[in-house]
mmCIF file of C-alpha atoms in Angstrom:
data_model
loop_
_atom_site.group_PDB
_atom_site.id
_atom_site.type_symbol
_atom_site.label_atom_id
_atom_site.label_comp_id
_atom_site.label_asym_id
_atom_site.label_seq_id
_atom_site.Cartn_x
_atom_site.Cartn_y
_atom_site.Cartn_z
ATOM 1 C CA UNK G 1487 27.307 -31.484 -7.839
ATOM 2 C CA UNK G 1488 24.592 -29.391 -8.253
ATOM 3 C CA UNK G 1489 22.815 -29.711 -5.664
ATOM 4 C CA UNK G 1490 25.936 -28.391 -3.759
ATOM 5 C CA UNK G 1491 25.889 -24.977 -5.402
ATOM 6 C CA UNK G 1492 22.887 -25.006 -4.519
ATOM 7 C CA UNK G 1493 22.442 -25.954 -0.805
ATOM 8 C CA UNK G 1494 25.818 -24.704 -0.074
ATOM 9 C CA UNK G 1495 26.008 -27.353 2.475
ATOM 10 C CA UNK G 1496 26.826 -30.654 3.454
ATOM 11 C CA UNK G 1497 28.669 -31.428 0.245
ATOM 12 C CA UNK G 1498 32.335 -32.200 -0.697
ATOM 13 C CA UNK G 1499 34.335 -33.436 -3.748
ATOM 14 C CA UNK G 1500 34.358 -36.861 -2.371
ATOM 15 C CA UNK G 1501 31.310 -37.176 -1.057
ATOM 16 C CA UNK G 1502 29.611 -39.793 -3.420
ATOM 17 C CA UNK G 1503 26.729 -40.542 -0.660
ATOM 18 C CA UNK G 1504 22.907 -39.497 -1.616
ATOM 19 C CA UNK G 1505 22.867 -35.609 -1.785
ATOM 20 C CA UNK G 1506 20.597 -34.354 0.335
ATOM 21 C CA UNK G 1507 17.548 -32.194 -0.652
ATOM 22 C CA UNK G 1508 17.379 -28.847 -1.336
ATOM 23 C CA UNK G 1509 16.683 -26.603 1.206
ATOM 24 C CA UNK G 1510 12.670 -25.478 1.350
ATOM 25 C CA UNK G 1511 11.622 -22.711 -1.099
ATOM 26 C CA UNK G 1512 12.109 -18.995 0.934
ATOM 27 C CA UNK G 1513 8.541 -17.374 1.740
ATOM 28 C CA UNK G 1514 7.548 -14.355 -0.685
ATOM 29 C CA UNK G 1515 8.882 -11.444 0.751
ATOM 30 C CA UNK G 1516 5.487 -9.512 1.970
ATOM 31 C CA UNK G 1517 3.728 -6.693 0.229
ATOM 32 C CA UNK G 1518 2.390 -3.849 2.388
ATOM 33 C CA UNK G 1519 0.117 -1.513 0.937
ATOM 34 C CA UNK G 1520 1.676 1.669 1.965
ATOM 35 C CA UNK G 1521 -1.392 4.247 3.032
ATOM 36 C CA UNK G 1522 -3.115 1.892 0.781
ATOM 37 C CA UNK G 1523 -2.545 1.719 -3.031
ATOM 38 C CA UNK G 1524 -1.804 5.660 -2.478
ATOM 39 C CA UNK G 1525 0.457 6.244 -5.834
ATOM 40 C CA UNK G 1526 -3.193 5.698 -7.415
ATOM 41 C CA UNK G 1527 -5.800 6.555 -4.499
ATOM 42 C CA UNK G 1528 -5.778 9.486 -2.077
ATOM 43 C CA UNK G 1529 -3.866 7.814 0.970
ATOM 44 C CA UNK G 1530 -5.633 6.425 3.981
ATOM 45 C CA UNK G 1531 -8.881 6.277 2.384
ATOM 46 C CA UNK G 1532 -10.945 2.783 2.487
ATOM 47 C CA UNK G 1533 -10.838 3.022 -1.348
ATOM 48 C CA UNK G 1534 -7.216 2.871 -1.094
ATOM 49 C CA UNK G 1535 -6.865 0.255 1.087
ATOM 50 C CA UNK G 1536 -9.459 -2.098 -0.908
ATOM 51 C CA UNK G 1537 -7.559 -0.936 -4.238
ATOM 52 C CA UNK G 1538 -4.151 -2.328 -2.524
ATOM 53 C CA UNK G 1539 -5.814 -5.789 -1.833
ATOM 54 C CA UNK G 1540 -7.115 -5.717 -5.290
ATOM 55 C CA UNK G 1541 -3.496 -5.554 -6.386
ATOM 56 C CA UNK G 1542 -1.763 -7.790 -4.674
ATOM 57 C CA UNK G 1543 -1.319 -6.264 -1.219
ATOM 58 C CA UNK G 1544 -0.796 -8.581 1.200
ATOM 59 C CA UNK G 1545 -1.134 -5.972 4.212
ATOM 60 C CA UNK G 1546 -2.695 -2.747 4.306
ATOM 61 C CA UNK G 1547 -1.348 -0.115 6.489
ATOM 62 C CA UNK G 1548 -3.181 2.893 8.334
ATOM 63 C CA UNK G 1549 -1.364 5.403 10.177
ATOM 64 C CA UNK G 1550 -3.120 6.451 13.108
ATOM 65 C CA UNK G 1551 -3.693 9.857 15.027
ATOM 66 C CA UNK G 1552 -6.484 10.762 17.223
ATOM 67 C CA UNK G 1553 -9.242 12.943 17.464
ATOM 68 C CA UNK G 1554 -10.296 15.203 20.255
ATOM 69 C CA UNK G 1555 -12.814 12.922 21.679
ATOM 70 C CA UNK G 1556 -9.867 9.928 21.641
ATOM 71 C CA UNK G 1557 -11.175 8.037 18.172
ATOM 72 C CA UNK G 1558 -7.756 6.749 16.118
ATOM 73 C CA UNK G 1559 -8.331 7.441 12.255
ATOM 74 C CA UNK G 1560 -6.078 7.064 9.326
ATOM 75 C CA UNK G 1561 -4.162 9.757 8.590
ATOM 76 C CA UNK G 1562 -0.323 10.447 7.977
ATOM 77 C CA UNK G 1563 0.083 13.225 9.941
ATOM 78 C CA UNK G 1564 -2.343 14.687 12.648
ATOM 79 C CA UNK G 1565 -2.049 17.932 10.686
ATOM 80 C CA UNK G 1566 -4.616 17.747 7.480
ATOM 81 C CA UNK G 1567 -4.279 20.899 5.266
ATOM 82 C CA UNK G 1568 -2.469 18.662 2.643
ATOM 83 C CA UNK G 1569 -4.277 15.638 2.624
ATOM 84 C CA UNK G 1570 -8.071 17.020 3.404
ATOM 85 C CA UNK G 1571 -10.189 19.875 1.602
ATOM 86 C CA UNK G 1572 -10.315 22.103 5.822
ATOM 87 C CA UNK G 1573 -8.905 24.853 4.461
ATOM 88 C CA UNK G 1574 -11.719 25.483 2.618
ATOM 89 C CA UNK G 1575 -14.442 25.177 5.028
ATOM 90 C CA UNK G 1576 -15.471 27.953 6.526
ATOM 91 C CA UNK G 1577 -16.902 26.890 9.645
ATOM 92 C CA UNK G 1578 -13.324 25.615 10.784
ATOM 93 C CA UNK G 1579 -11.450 28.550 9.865
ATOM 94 C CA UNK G 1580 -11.318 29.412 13.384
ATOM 95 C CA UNK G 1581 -9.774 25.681 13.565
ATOM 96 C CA UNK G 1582 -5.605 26.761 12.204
ATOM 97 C CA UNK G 1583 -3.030 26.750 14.190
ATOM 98 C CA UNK G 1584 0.611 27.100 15.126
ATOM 99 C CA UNK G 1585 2.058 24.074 16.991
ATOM 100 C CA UNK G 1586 5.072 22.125 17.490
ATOM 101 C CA UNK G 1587 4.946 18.414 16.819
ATOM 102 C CA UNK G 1588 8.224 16.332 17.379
ATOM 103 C CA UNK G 1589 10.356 19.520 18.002
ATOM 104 C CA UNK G 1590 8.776 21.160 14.453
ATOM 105 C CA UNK G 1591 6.854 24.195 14.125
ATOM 106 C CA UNK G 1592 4.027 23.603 12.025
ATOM 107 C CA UNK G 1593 0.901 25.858 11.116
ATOM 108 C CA UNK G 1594 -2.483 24.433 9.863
ATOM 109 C CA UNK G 1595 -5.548 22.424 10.702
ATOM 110 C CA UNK G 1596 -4.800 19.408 13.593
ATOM 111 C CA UNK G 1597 -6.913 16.178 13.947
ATOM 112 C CA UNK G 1598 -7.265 16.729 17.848
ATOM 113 C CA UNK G 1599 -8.731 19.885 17.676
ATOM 114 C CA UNK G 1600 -11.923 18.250 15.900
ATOM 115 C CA UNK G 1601 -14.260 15.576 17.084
ATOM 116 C CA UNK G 1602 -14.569 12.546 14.899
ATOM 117 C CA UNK G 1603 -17.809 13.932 13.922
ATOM 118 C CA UNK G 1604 -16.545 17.204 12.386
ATOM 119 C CA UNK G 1605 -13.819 15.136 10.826
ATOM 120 C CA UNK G 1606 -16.304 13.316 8.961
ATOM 121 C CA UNK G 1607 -17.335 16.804 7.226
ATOM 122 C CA UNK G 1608 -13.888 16.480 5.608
ATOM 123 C CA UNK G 1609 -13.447 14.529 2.582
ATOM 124 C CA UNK G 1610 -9.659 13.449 1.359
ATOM 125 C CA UNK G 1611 -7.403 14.743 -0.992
ATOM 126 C CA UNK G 1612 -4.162 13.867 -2.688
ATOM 127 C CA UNK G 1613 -1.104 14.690 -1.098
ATOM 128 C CA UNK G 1614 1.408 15.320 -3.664
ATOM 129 C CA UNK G 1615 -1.032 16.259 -6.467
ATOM 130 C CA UNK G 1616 2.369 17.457 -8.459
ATOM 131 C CA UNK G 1617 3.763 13.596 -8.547
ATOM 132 C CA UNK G 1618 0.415 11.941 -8.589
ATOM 133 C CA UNK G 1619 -1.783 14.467 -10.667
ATOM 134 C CA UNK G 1620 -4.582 11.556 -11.775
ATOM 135 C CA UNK G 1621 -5.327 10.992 -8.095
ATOM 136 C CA UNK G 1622 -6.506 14.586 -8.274
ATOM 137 C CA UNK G 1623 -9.954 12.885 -9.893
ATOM 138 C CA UNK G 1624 -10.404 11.418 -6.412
ATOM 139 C CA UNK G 1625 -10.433 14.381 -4.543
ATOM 140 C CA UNK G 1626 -13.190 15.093 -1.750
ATOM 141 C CA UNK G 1627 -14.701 12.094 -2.879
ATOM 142 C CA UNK G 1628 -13.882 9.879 0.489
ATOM 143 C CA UNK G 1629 -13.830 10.158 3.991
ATOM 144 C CA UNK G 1630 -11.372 10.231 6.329
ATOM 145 C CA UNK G 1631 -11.676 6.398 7.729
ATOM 146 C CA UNK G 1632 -11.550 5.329 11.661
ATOM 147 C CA UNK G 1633 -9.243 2.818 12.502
ATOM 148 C CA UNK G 1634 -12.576 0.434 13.298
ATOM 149 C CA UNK G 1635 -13.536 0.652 9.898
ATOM 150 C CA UNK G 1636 -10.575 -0.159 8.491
ATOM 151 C CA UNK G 1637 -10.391 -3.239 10.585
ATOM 152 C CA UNK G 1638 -13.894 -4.022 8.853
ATOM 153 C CA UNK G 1639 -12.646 -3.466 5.701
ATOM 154 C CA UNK G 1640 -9.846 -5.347 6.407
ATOM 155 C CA UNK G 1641 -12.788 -8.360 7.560
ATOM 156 C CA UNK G 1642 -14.245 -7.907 4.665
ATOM 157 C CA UNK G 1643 -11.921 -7.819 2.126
ATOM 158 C CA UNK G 1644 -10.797 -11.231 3.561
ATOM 159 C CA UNK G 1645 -13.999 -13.122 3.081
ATOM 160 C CA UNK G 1646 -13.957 -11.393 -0.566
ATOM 161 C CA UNK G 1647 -10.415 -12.680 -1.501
ATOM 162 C CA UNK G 1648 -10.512 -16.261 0.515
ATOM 163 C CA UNK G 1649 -7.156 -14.729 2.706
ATOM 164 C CA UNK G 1650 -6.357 -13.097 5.520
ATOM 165 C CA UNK G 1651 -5.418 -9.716 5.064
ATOM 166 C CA UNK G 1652 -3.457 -8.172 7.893
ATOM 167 C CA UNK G 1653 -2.984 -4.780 9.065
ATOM 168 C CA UNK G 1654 -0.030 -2.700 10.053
ATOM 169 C CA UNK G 1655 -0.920 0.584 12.059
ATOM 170 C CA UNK G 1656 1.526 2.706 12.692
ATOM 171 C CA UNK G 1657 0.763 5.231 16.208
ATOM 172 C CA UNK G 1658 2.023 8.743 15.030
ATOM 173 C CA UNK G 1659 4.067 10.842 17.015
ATOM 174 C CA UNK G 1660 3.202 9.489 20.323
ATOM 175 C CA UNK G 1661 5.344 11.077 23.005
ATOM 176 C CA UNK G 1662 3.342 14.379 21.641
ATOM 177 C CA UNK G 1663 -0.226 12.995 21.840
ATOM 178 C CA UNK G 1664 0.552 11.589 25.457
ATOM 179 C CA UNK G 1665 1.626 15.277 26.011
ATOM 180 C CA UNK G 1666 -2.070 16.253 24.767
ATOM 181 C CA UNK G 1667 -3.555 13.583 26.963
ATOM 182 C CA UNK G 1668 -4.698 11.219 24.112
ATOM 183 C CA UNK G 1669 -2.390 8.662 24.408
ATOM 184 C CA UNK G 1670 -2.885 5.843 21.494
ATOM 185 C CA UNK G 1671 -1.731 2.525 22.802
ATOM 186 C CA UNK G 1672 -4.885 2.100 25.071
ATOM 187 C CA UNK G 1673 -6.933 3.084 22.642
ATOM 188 C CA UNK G 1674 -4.747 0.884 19.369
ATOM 189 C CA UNK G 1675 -5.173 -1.886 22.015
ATOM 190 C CA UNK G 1676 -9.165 -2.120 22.861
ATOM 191 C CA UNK G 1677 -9.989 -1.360 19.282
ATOM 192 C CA UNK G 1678 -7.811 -4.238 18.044
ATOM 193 C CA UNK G 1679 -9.241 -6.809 21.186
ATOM 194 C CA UNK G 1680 -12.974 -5.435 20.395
ATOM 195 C CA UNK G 1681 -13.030 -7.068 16.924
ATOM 196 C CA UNK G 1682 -11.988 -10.934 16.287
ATOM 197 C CA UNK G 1683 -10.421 -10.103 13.402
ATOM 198 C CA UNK G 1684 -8.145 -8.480 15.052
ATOM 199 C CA UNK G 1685 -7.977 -10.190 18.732
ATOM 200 C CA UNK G 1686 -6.996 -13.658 16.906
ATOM 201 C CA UNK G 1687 -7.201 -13.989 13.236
ATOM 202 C CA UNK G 1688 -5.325 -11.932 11.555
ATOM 203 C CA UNK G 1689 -1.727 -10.574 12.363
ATOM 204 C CA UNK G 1690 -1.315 -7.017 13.193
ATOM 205 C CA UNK G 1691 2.045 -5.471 12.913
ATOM 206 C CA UNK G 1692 2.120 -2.700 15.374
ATOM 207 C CA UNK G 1693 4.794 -0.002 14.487
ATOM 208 C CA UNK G 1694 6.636 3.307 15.945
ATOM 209 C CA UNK G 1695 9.752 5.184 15.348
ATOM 210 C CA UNK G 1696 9.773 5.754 19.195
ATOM 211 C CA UNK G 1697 10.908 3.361 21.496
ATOM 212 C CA UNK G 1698 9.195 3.892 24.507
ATOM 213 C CA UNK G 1699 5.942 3.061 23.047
ATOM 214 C CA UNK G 1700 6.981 -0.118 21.483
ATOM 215 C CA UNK G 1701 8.649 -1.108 25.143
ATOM 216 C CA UNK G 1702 5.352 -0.228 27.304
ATOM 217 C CA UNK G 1703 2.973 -2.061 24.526
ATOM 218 C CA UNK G 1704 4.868 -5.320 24.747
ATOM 219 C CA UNK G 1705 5.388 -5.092 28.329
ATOM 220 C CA UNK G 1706 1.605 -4.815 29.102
ATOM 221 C CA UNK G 1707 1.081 -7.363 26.199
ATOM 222 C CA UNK G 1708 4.118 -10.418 27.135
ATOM 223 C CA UNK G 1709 3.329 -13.076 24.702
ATOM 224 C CA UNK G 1710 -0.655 -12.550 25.285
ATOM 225 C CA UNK G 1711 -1.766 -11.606 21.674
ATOM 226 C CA UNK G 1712 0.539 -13.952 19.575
ATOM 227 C CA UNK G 1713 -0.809 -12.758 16.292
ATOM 228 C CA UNK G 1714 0.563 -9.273 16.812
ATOM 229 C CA UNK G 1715 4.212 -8.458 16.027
ATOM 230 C CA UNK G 1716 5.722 -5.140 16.974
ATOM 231 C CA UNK G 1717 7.639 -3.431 14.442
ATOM 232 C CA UNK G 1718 10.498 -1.097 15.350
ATOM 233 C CA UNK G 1719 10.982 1.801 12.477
ATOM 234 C CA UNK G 1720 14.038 3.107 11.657
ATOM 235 C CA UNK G 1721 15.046 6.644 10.012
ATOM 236 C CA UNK G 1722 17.753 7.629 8.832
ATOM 237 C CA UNK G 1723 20.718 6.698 10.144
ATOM 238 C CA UNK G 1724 21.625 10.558 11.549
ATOM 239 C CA UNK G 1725 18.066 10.974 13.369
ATOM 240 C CA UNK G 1726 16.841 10.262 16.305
ATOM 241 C CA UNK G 1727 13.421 8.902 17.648
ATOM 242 C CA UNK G 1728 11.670 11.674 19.334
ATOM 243 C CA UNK G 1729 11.078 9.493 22.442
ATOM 244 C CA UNK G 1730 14.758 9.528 23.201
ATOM 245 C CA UNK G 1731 15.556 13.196 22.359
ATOM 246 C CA UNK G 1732 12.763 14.433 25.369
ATOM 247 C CA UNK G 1733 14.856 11.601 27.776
ATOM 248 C CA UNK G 1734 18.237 12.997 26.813
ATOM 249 C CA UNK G 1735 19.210 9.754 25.521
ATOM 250 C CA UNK G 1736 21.652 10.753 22.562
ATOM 251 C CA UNK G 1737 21.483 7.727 20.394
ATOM 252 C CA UNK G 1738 20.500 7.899 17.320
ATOM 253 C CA UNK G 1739 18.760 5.182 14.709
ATOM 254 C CA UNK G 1740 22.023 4.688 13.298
ATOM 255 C CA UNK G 1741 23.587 3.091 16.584
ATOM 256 C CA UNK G 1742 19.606 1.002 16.537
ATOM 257 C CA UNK G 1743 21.086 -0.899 13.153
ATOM 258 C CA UNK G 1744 24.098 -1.895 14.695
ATOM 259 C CA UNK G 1745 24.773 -5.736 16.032
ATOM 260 C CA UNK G 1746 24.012 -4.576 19.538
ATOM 261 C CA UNK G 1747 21.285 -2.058 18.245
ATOM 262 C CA UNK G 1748 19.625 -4.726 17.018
ATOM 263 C CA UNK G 1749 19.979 -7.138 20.322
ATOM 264 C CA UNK G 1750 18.159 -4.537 22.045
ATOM 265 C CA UNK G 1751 15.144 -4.383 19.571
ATOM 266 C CA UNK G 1752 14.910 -8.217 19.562
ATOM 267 C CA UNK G 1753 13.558 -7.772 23.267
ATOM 268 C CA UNK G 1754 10.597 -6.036 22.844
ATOM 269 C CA UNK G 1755 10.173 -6.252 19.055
ATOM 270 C CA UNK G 1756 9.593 -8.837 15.971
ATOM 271 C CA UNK G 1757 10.962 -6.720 13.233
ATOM 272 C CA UNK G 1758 12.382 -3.484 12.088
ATOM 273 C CA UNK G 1759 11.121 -1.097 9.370
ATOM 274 C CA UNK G 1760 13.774 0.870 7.986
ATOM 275 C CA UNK G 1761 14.649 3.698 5.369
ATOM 276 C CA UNK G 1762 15.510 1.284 2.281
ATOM 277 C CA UNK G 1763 19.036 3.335 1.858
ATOM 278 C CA UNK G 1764 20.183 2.317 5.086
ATOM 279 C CA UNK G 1765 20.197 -1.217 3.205
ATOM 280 C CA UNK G 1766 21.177 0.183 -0.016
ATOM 281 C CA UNK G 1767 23.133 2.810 -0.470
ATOM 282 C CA UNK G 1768 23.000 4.607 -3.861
ATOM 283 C CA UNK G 1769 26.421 6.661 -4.857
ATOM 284 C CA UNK G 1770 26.493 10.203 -6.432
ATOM 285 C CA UNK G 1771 25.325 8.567 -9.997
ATOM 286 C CA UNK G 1772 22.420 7.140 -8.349
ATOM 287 C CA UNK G 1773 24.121 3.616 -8.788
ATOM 288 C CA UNK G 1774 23.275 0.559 -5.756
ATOM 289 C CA UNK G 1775 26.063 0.510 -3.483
ATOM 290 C CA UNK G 1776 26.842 -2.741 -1.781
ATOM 291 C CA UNK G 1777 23.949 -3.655 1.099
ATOM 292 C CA UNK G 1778 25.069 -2.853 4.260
ATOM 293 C CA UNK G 1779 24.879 -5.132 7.720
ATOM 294 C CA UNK G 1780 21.461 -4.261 8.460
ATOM 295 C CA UNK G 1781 19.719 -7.168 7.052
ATOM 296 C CA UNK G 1782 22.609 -9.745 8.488
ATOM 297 C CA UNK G 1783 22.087 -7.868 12.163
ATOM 298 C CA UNK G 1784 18.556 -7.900 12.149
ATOM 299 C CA UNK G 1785 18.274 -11.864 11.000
ATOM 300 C CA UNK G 1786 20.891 -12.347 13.396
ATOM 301 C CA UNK G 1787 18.697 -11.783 16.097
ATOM 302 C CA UNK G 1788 15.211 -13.046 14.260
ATOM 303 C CA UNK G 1789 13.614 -9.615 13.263
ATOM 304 C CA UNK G 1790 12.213 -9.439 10.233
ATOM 305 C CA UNK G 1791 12.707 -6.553 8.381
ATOM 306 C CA UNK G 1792 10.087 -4.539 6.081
ATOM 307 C CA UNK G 1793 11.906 -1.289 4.546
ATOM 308 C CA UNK G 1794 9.766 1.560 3.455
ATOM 309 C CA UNK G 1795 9.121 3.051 0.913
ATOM 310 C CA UNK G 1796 9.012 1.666 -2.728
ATOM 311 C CA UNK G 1797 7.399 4.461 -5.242
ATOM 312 C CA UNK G 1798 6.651 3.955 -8.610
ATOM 313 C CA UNK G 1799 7.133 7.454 -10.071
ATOM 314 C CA UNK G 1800 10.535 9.291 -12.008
ATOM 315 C CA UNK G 1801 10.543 11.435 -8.777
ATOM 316 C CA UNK G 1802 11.242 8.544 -6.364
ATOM 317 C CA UNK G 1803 14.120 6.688 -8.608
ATOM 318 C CA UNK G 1804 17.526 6.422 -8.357
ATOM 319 C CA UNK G 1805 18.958 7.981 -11.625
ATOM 320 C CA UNK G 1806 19.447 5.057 -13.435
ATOM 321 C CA UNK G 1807 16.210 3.690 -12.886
ATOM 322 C CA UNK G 1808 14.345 6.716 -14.315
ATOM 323 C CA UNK G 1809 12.703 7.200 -17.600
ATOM 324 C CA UNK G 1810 12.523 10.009 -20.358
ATOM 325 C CA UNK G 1811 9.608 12.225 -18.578
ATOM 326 C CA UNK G 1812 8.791 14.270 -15.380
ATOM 327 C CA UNK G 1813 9.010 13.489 -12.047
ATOM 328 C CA UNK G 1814 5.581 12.288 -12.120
ATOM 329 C CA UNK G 1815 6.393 10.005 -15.002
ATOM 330 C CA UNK G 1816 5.621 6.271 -13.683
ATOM 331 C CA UNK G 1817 8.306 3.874 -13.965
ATOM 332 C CA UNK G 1818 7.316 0.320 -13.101
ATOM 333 C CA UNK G 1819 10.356 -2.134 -14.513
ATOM 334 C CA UNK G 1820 12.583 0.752 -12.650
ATOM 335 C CA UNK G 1821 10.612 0.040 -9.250
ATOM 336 C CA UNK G 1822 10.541 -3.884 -9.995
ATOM 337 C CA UNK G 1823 14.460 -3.557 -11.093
ATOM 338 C CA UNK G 1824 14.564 -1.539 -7.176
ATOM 339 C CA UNK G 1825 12.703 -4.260 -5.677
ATOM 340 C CA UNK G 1826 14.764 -7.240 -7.211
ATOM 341 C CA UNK G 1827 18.200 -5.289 -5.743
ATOM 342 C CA UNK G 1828 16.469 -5.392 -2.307
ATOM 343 C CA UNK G 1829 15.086 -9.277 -2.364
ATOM 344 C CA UNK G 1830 18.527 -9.917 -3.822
ATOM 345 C CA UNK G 1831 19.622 -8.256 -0.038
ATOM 346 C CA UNK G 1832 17.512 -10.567 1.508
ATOM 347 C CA UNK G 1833 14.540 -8.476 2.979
ATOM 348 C CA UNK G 1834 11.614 -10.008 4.405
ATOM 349 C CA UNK G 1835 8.522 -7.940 2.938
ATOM 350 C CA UNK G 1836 8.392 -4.099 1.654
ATOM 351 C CA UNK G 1837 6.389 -0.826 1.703
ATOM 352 C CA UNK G 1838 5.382 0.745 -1.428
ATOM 353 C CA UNK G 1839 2.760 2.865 -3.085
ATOM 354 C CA UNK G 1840 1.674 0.565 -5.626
ATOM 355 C CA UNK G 1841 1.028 -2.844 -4.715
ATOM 356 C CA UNK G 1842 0.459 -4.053 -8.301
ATOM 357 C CA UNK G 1843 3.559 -3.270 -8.942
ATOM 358 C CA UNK G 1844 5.202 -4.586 -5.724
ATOM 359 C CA UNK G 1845 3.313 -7.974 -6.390
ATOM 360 C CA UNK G 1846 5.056 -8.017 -10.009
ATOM 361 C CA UNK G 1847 8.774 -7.988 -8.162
ATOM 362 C CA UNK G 1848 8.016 -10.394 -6.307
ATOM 363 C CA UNK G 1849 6.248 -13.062 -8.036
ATOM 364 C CA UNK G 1850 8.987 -12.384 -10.940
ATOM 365 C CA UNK G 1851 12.068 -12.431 -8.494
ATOM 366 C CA UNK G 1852 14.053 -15.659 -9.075
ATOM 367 C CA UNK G 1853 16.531 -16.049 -6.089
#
């Protein structure tokens, strides 16, 4: 009777007729090269990205704000004091400033108050240079990349490797830069149809933690472009997306995850990317908690689902995961150990920082 344990179908005790076979082998849940390989490159560089495909990635993903003359480039956040050497240029001193993004008051130097020429000055730097203090070798070495060349890169690395690498761009804060009058969807769109990587190739997985954006995109696009999936993010479960807290609409993400939440998505989206503790749960000893619906809702409805974000270092671990060491200690079997807890939940593909270590988990995982 083994083949009934395993197929967990069609099987009785008095069955004696030919089993049938087992069901076919689930696809490897995806690896997305989260701002690239950026636990061991300064994020959204090109030499991250290529480092992810070296390892394993099987998507690389570029967050995308805009400059003042409307190019997208890849950058976390349209405000660059932590992740670019501007503050110490003196010519764009003049450049800081005090603004609110999202409903947050935030003071520094802002990607649409530069062209993409003078953002080419710049050159990169690690973000969290107290976590990931061997990045620091890599700083203002590389530029600050436009989402066109990332697309190349993205050609490229494909030809290099024999597969198709996708991409995943993510538009940042996008009720605020239609405020500014640099909308990104037009611009996400023609840069993705001017290239035919892009336009037919390879699949794009188009994400947002608003919902407007993600509506209007797949209501201009139907079923036109059916290489590229829209990706609904998800934070945590007491937030809301921005989008809704300018219409008044008083939902938050957690009321997204539920059965209905999810019905909703399914119209205008292919997947959901959510904070990995609204799958699992750790307790006050850092211990897994028992997944949640999120995964069975989002199947339910055929949306894949990619949770974010899978770090290798002491700093990102649940307690029992961590090792002897700092925060910036790296802890791979902990992050595989994470990773196997989440597969075992039934996810579809991950973020994380280290894609050589994401490929590990999964090629290791036995269902």
């Amino acid at each position: 009777m083994a083949g009934c344990a395993l197929a967990l179908a069609g099987c009785s005790e008095d069955d004696d007729s030919q089993e049938p076979p087992p069901p076919p082998a689930p696809a490897k849940a995806l690896v997305v090269g989260h701002r690239g390989a950026s636990a061991l490159r300064p994020e959204h560089t090109l030499e991250s990205y290529r480092k992810a495909v070296e390892d394993g990635a099987d998507i690389i993903e570029p967050d995308l704000v805009s400059t003042k003359d409307g190019v997208l480039v890849a950058r976390h956040e349209n405000e660059i004091s932590g992740t670019t050497n501007v503050s110490e240029v003196a010519k764009f001193a003049d450049r800081k400033a005090t603004k609110t993004i999202d409903g947050v008051q935030l003071t520094g130097w802002f990607t649409e108050d530069f062209t993409l020429a003078e953002l080419k000055e710049l050159r990169a730097r690690e973000r969290i240079p107290q976590i990931r203090p061997a990045n620091t070798q890599y700083n203002d070495q590389f530029e600050i990349p436009t989402l066109t060349e990332v697309i190349a890169l993205a050609k490229q690395l494909s030809e290099q490797t024999g597969r198709i690498i996708p991409i995943y761009p993510e538009t940042k804060h996008p009720t605020y830069f239609q405020t500014i009058g640099l909308p990104l969807e037009d611009r996400l769109v023609t840069a993705l149809k001017a290239d035919d990587y892009t336009a037919s190739k390879a699949t794009v997985y188009i994400q947002s933690f608003e919902v407007a954006n993600l509506k209007a995109l797949r209501a201009r696009l139907g079923t036109s472009q059916s290489n590229w999936k829209l990706v609904q993010l998800l934070e945590v479960e007491t937030l809301r997306p921005y989008d809704f807290t300018v219409a008044g609409d008083t939902r938050t993400y957690a009321d997204l995850m539920t059965e209905q939440g999810m019905k909703e998505i399914a119209t205008y989206a292919n997947g959901v990317g959510p904070y990995k503790r609204s799958i699992i749960n750790v307790d006050s000893e850092g211990k897994f908690m028992a997944p949640t619906a999120l995964v069975r809702n989002a199947h339910a409805v055929n949306l894949t689902v990619h949770p974010y974000t899978f770090r290798p270092e002491n700093s990102f671990m649940p307690a029992p995961l961590k090792v002897a060491g700092p925060d910036s200690t790296r802890t791979p079997a902990g992050l595989i150990a994470e990773l196997h807890a989440y597969l075992d939940a039934g996810i579809d593909g991950f973020f994380t920082d280290d894609p050589a270590v994401g490929r590990q988990a999964v090629d290791s995982y036995v269902p």
